[in-house]
Coordinates of N, CA and C in Angstrom, one line a residue:
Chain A
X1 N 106.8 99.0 91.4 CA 106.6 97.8 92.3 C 107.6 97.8 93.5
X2 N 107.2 97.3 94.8 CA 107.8 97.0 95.8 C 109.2 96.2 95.6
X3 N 110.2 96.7 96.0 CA 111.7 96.6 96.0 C 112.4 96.8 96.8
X4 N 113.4 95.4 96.8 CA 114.2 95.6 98.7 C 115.7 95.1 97.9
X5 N 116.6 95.8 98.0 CA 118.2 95.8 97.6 C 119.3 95.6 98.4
X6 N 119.8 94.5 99.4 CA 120.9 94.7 100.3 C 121.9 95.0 99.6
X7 N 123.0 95.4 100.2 CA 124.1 95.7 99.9 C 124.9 95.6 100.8
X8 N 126.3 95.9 100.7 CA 127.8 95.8 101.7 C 127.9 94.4 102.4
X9 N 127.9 93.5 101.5 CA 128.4 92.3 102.2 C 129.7 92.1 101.9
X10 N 130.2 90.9 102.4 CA 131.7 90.6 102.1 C 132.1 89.6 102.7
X11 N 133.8 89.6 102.7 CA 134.3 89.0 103.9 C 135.0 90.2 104.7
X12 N 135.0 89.3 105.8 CA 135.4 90.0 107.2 C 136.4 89.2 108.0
X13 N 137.0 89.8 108.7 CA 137.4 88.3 109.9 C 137.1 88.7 110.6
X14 N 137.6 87.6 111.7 CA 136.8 87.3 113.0 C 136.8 88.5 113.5
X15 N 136.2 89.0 114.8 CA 136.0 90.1 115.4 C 136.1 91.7 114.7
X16 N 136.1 91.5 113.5 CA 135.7 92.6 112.4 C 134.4 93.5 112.5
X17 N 134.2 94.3 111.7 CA 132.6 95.0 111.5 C 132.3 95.0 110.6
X18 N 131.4 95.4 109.7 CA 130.2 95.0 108.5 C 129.2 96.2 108.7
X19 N 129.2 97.0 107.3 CA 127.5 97.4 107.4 C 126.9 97.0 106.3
X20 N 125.7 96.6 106.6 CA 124.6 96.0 105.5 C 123.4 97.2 105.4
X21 N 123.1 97.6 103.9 CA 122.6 98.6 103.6 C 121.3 98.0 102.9
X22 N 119.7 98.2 103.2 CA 118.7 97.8 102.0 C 117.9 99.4 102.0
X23 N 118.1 99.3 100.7 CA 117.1 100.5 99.8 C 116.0 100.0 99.5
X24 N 114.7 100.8 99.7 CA 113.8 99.9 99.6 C 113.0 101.2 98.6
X25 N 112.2 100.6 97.8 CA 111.0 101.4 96.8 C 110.0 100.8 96.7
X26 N 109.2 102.2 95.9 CA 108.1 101.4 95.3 C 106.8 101.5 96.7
X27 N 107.1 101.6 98.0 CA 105.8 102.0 98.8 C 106.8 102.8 99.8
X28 N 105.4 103.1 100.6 CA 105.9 104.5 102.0 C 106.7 103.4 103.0
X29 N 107.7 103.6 102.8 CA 108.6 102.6 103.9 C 108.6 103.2 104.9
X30 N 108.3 104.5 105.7 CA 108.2 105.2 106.7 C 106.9 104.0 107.5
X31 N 105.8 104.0 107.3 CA 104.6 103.1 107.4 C 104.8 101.9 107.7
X32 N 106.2 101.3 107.9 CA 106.3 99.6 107.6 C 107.2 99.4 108.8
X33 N 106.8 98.2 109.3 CA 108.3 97.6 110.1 C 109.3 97.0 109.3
X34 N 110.2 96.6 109.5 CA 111.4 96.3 108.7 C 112.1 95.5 109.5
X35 N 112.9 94.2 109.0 CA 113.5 93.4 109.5 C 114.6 92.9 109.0
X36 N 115.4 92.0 109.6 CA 116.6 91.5 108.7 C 116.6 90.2 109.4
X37 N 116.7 89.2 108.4 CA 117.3 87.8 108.8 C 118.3 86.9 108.0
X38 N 118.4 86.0 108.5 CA 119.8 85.3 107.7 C 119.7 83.8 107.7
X39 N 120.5 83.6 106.8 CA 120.3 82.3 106.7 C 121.9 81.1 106.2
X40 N 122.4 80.7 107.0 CA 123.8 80.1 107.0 C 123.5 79.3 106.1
X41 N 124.7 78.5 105.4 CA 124.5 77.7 104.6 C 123.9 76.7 105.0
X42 N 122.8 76.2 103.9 CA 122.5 74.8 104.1 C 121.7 74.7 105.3
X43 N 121.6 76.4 105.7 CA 120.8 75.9 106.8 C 119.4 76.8 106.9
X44 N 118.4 77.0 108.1 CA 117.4 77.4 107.6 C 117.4 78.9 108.1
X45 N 116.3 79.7 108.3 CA 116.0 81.2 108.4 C 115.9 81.2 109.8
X46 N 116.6 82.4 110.3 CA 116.8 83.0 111.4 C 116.5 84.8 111.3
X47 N 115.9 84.4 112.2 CA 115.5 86.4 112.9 C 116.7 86.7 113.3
X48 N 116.9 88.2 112.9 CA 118.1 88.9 113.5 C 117.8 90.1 114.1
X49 N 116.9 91.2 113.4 CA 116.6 92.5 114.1 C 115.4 93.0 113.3
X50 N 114.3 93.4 114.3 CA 113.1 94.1 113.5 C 113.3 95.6 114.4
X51 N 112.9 96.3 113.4 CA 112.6 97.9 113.6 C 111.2 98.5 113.4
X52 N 110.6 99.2 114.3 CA 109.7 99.7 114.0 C 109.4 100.8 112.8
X53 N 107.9 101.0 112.5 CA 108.1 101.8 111.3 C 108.7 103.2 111.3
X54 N 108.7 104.1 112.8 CA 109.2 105.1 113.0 C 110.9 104.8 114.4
X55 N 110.8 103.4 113.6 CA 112.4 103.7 114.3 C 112.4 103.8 115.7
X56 N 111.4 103.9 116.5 CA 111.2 103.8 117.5 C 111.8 102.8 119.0
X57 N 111.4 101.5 118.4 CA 111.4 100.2 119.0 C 112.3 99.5 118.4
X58 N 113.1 98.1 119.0 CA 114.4 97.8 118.5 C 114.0 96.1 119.1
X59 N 113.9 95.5 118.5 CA 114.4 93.9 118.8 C 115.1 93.8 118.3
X60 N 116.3 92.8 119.3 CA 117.2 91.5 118.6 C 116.9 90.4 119.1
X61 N 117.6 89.6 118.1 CA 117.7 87.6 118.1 C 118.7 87.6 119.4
X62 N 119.1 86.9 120.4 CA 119.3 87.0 121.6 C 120.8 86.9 120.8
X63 N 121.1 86.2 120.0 CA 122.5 85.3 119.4 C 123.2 86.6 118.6
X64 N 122.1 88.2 118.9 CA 123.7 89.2 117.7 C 123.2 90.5 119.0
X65 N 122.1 90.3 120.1 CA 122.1 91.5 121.0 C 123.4 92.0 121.6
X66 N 124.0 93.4 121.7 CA 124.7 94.0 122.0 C 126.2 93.8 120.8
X67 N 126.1 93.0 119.7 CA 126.5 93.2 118.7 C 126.3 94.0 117.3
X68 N 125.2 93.9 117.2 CA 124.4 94.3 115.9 C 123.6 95.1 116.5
X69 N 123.3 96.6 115.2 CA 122.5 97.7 115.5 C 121.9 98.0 114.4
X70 N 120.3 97.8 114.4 CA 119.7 98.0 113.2 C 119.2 99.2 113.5
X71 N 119.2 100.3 112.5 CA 118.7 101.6 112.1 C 118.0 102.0 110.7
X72 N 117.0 103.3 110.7 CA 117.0 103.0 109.5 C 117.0 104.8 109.2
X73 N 116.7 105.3 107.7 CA 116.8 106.6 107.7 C 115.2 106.4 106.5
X74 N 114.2 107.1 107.0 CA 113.0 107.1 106.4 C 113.4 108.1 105.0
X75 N 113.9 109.2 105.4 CA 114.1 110.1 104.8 C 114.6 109.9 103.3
X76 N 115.2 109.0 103.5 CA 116.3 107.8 102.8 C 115.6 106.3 101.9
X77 N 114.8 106.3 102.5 CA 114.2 104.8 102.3 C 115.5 103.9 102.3
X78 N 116.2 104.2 103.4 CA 117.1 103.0 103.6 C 117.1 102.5 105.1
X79 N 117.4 101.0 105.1 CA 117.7 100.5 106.0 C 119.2 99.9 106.4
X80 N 119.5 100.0 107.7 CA 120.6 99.4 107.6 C 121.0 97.8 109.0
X81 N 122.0 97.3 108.8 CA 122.3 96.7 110.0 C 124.0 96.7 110.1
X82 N 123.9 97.8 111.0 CA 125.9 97.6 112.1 C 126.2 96.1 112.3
X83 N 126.9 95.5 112.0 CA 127.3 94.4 112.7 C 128.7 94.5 113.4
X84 N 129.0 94.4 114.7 CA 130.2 94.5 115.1 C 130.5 92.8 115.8
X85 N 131.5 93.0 116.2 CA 132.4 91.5 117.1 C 132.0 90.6 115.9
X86 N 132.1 90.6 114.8 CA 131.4 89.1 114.0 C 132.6 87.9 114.1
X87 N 131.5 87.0 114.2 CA 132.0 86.1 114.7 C 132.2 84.6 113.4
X88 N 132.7 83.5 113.0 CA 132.2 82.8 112.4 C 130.6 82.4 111.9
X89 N 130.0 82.3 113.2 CA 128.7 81.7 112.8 C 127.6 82.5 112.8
X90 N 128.3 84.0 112.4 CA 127.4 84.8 111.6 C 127.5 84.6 109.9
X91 N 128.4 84.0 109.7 CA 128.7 83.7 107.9 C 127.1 83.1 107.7
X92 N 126.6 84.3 106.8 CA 125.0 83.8 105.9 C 124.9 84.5 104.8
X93 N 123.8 84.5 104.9 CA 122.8 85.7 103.8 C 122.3 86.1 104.4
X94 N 121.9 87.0 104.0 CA 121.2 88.0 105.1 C 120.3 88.9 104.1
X95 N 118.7 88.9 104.7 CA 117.8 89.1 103.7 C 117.4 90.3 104.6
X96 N 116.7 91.9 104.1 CA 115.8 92.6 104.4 C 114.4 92.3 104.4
X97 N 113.3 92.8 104.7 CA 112.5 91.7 104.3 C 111.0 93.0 105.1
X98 N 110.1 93.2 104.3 CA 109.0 94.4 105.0 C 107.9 93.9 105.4
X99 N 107.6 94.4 107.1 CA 106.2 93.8 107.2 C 104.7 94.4 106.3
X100 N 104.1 93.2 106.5 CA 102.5 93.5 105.8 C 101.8 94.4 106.3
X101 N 101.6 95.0 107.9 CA 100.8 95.2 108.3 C 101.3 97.1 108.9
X102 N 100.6 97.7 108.2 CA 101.3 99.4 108.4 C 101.3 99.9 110.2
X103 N 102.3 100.8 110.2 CA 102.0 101.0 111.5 C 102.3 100.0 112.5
X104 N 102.9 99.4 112.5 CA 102.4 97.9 113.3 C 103.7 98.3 114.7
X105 N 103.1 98.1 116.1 CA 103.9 98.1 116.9 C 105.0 97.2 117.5
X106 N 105.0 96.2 116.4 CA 105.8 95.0 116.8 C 105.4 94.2 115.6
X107 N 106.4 93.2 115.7 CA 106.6 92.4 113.6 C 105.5 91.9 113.7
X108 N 104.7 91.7 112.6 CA 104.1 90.3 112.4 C 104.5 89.3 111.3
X109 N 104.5 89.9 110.0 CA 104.5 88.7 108.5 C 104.6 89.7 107.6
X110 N 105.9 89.1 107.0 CA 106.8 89.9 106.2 C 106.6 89.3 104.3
X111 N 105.8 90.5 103.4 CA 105.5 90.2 102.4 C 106.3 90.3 101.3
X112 N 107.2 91.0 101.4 CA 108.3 91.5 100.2 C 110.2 91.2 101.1
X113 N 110.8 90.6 100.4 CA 112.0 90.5 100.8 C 113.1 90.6 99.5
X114 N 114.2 91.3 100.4 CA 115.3 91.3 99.3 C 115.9 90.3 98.4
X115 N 117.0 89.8 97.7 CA 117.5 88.8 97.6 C 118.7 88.5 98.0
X116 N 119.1 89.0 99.4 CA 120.2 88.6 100.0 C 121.6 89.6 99.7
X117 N 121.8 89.2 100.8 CA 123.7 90.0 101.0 C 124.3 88.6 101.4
X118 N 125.6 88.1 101.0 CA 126.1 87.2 101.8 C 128.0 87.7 102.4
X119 N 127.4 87.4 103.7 CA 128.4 87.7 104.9 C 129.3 86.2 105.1
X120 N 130.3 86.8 104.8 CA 131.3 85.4 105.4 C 132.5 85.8 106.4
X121 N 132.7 85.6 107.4 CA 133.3 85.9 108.5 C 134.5 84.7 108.7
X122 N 135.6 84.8 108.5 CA 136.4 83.9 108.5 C 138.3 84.7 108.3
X123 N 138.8 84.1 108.8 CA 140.3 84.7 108.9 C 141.2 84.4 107.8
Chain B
X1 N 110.7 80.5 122.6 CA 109.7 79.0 121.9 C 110.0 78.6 120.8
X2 N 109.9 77.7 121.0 CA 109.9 76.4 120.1 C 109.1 76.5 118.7
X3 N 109.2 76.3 117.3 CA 108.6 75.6 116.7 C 109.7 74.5 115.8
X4 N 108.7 73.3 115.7 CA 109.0 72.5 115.8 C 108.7 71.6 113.6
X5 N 109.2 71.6 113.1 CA 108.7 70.6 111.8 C 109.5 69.8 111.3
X6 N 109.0 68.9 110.8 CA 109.5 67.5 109.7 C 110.6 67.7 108.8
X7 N 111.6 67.3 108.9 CA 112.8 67.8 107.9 C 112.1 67.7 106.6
X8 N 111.4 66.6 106.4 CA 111.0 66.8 105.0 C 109.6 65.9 104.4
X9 N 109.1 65.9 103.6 CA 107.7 65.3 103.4 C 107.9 65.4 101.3
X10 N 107.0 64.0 101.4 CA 107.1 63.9 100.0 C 105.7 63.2 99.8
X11 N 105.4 63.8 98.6 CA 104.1 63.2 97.9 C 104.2 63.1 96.6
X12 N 103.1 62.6 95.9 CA 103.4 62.7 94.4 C 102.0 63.5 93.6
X13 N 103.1 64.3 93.1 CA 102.3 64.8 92.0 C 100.5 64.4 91.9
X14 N 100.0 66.0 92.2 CA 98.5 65.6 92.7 C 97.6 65.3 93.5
X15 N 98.6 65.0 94.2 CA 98.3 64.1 95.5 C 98.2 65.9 96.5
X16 N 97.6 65.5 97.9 CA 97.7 66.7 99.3 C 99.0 66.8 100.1
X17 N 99.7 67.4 100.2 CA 100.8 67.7 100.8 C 100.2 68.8 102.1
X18 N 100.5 67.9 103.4 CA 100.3 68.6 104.9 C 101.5 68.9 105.4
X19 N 102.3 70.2 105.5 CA 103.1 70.3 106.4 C 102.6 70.4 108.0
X20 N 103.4 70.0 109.0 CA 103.1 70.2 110.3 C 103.9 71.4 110.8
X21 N 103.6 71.9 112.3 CA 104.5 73.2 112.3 C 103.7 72.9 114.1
X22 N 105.0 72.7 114.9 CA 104.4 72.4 116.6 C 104.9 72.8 117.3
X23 N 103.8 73.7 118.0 CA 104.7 74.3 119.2 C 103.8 74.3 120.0
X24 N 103.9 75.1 122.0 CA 103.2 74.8 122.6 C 102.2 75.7 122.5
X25 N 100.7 75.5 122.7 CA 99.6 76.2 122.6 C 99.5 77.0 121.4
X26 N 100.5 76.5 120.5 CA 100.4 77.8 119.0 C 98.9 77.7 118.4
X27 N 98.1 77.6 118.8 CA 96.9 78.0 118.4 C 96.4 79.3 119.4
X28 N 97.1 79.5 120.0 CA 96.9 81.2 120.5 C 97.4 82.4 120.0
X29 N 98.3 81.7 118.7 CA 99.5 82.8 118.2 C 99.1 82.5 116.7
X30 N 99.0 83.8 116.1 CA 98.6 83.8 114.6 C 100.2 82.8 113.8
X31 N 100.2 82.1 112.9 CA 101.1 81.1 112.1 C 100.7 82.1 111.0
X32 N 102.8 82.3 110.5 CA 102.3 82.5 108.7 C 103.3 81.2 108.2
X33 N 103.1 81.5 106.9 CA 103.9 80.0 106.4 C 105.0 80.5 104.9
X34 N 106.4 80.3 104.6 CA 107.2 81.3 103.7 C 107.3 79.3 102.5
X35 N 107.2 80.3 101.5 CA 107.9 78.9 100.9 C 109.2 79.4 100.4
X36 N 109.8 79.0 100.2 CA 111.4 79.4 99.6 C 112.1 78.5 98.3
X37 N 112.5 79.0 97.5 CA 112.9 78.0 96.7 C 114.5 78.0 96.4
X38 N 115.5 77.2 96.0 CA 116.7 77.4 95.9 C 117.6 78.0 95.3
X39 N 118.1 79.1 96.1 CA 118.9 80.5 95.6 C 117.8 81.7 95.6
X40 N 116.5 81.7 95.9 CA 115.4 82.4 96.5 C 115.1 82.8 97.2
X41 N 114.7 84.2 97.7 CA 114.7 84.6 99.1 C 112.9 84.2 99.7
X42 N 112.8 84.0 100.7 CA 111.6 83.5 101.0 C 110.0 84.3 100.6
X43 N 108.8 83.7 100.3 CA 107.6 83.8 99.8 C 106.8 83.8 100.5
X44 N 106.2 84.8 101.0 CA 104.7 84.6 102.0 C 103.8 83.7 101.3
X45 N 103.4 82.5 101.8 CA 102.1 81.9 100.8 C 101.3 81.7 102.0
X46 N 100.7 82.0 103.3 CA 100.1 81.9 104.5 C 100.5 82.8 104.8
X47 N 99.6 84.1 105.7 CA 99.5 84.8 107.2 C 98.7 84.5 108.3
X48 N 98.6 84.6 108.9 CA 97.2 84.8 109.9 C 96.5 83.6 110.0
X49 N 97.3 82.6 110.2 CA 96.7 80.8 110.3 C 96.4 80.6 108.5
X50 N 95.7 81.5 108.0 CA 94.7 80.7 106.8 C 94.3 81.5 105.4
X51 N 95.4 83.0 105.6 CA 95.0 84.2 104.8 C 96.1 83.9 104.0
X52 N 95.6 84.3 102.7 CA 96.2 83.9 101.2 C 97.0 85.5 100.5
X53 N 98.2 85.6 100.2 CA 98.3 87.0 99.7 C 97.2 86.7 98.0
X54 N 97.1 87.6 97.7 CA 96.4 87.5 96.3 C 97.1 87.1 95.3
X55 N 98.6 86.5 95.8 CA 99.4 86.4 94.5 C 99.6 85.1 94.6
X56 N 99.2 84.3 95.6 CA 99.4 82.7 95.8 C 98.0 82.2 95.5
X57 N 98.0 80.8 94.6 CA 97.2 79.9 94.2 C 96.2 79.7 95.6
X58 N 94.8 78.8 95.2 CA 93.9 78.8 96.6 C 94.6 77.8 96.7
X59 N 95.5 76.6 96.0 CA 96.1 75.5 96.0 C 96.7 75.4 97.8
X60 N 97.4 76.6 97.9 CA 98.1 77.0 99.5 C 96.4 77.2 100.6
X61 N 96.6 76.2 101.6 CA 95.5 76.7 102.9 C 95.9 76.5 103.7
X62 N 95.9 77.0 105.3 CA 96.6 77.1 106.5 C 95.3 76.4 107.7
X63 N 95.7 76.0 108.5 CA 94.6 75.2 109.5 C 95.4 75.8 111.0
X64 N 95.1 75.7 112.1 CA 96.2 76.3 113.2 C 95.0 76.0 114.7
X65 N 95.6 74.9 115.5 CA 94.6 74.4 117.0 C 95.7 73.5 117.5
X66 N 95.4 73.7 118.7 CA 95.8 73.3 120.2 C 97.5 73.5 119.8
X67 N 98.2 72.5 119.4 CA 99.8 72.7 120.0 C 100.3 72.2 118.1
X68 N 99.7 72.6 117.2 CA 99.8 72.0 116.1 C 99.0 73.1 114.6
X69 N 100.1 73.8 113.8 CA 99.7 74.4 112.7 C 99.9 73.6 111.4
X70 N 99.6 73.9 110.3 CA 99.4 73.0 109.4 C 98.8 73.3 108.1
X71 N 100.3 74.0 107.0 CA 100.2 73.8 105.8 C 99.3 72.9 104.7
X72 N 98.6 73.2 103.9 CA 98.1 72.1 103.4 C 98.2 72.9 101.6
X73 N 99.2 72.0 101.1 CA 99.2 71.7 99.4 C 98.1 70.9 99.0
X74 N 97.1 71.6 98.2 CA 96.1 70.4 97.3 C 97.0 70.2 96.1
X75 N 96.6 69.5 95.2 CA 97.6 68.9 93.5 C 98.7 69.8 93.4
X76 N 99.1 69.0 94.6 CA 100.9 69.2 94.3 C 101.5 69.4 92.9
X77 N 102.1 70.3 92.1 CA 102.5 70.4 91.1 C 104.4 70.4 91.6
X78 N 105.0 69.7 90.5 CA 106.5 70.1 90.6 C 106.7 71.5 91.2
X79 N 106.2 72.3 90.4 CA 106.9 73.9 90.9 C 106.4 74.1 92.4
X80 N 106.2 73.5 93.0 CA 105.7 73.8 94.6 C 106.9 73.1 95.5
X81 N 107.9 71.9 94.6 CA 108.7 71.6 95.4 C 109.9 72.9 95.9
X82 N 110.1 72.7 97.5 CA 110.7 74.0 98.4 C 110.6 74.0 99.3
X83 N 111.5 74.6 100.0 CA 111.7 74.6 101.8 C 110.4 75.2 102.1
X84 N 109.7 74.9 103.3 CA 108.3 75.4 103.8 C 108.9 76.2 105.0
X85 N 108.4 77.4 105.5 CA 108.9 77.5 106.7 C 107.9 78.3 107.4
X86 N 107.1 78.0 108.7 CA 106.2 78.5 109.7 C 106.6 79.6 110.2
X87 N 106.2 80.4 110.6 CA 107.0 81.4 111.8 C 105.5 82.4 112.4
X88 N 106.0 82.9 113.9 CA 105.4 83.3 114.8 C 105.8 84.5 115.5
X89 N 105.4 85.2 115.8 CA 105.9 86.1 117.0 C 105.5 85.6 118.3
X90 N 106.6 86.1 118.6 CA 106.6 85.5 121.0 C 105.9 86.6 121.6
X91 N 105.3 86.8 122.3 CA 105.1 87.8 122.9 C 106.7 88.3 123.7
X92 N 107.6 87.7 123.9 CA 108.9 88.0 124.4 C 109.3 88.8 123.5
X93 N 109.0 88.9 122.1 CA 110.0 90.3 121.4 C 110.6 89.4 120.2
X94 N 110.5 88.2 120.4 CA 111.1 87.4 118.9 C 109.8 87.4 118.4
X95 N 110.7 87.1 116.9 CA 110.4 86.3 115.4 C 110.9 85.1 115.7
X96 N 110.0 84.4 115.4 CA 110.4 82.7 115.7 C 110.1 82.1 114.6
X97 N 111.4 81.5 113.8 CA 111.0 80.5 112.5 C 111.0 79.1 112.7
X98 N 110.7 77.9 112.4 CA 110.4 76.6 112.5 C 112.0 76.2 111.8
X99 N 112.3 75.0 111.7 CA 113.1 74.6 111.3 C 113.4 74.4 109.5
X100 N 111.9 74.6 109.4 CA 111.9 74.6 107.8 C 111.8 72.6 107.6
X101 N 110.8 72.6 106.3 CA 110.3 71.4 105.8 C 110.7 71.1 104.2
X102 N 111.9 70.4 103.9 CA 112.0 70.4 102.2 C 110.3 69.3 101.7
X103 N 109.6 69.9 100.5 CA 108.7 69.2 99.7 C 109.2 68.8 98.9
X104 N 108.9 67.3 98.7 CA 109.5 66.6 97.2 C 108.3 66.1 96.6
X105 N 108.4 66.5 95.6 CA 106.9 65.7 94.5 C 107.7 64.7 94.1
X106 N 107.3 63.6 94.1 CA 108.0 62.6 94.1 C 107.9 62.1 92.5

């Protein structure tokens, strides 16, 4: 069965770095876009970075561009996300999460997701 | 862009639960809809305005015209209470999620 595992959360302080690692099984993750979002406490779901299936193409959420670097290694079935400069109001969870639709040149709707890394950034 | 929903909506048990989900012209942009539940990572139960994965009840249907999308729960059961959340792609390069909607069966 389809399976998504983050990993490497923690704490950090302020202007620190972070890498968050998801393994994913169970289908051809090479085939898939892949994304990461988060969610602060108590609060709701935010986009952070989608990747295309061949790694190709790169979005970010305007609020982590030129901070955060999402990569992935097909070879691997892993994904990852760099986070550098973190700041307080990056403290969340932070979910991996695979798009539905194969091949896809840009995200659409994400059917399988991890169950979270939680990042807390604080001094 | 904007989407836009109701902090929260409550019905009771049985009854039709409509979430709303508003933004401009979002009937030109495919809506999916995540339910989430607490300490849970989020659930596709909508894609594509009105497409069902095979693992959600027909209970879940999606509607989507002019500047307004729209969740619809038939017999609300307890286990359906959960954050609802819409989301969109921009043509600008975002994933855009809605604010999210808590459901209470009352």
């Amino acid at each position: 069965q389809v399976q998504l595992v983050e990993s490497g959360g923690g704490v950090v302080q302020p202007g620190g770095s972070l890498k968050l690692s998801c393994a994913t099984s169970g289908f051809t993750s090479s085939s898939y876009g892949m994304l990461w979002v988060r969610q602060a406490p108590g609060k709701g779901l935010e986009w952070v970075a989608f990747i295309r299936y061949d790694g190709s193409n790169k979005y970010y959420a305007e609020s982590v561009k030129g901070r955060f670097t999402i990569s992935r290694d097909n070879s691997k079935n892993t994904l990852d996300l760099q986070m550098d400069s973190l700041r307080a109001e990056d403290t969340a969870v932070y979910y991996c999460a695979k798009d539905l639709v194969p091949a896809g040149s840009r995200p659409y709707f994400f059917d399988y997701w991890g169950q979270g890394t939680l990042v807390t950034v604080s001094s | 862009y904007v989407l836009t929903q109701p902090p929260s909506v409550s019905v009771a048990p049985g009854q039709t639960a409509r979430i709303t989900c508003g933004g401009n012209n979002i009937g030109s942009k495919s809506v999916h809809w995540y339910q989430q539940k607490p300490g849970q990572a989020p659930v596709l139960v909508v894609y594509d305005d009105s497409d069902r994965p095979s693992r959600i009840p027909e209970r879940f249907s999606g509607s989507n015209s002019g500047n307004t999308a729209t969740l619809t729960i038939s017999r609300v059961e307890a286990g359906d209470e959960a954050d609802y959340y819409c989301q969109v792609w921009d043509n600008s390069g975002d994933v855009v999620f809605g604010g999210g909607t808590k459901l209470t069966a009352l």
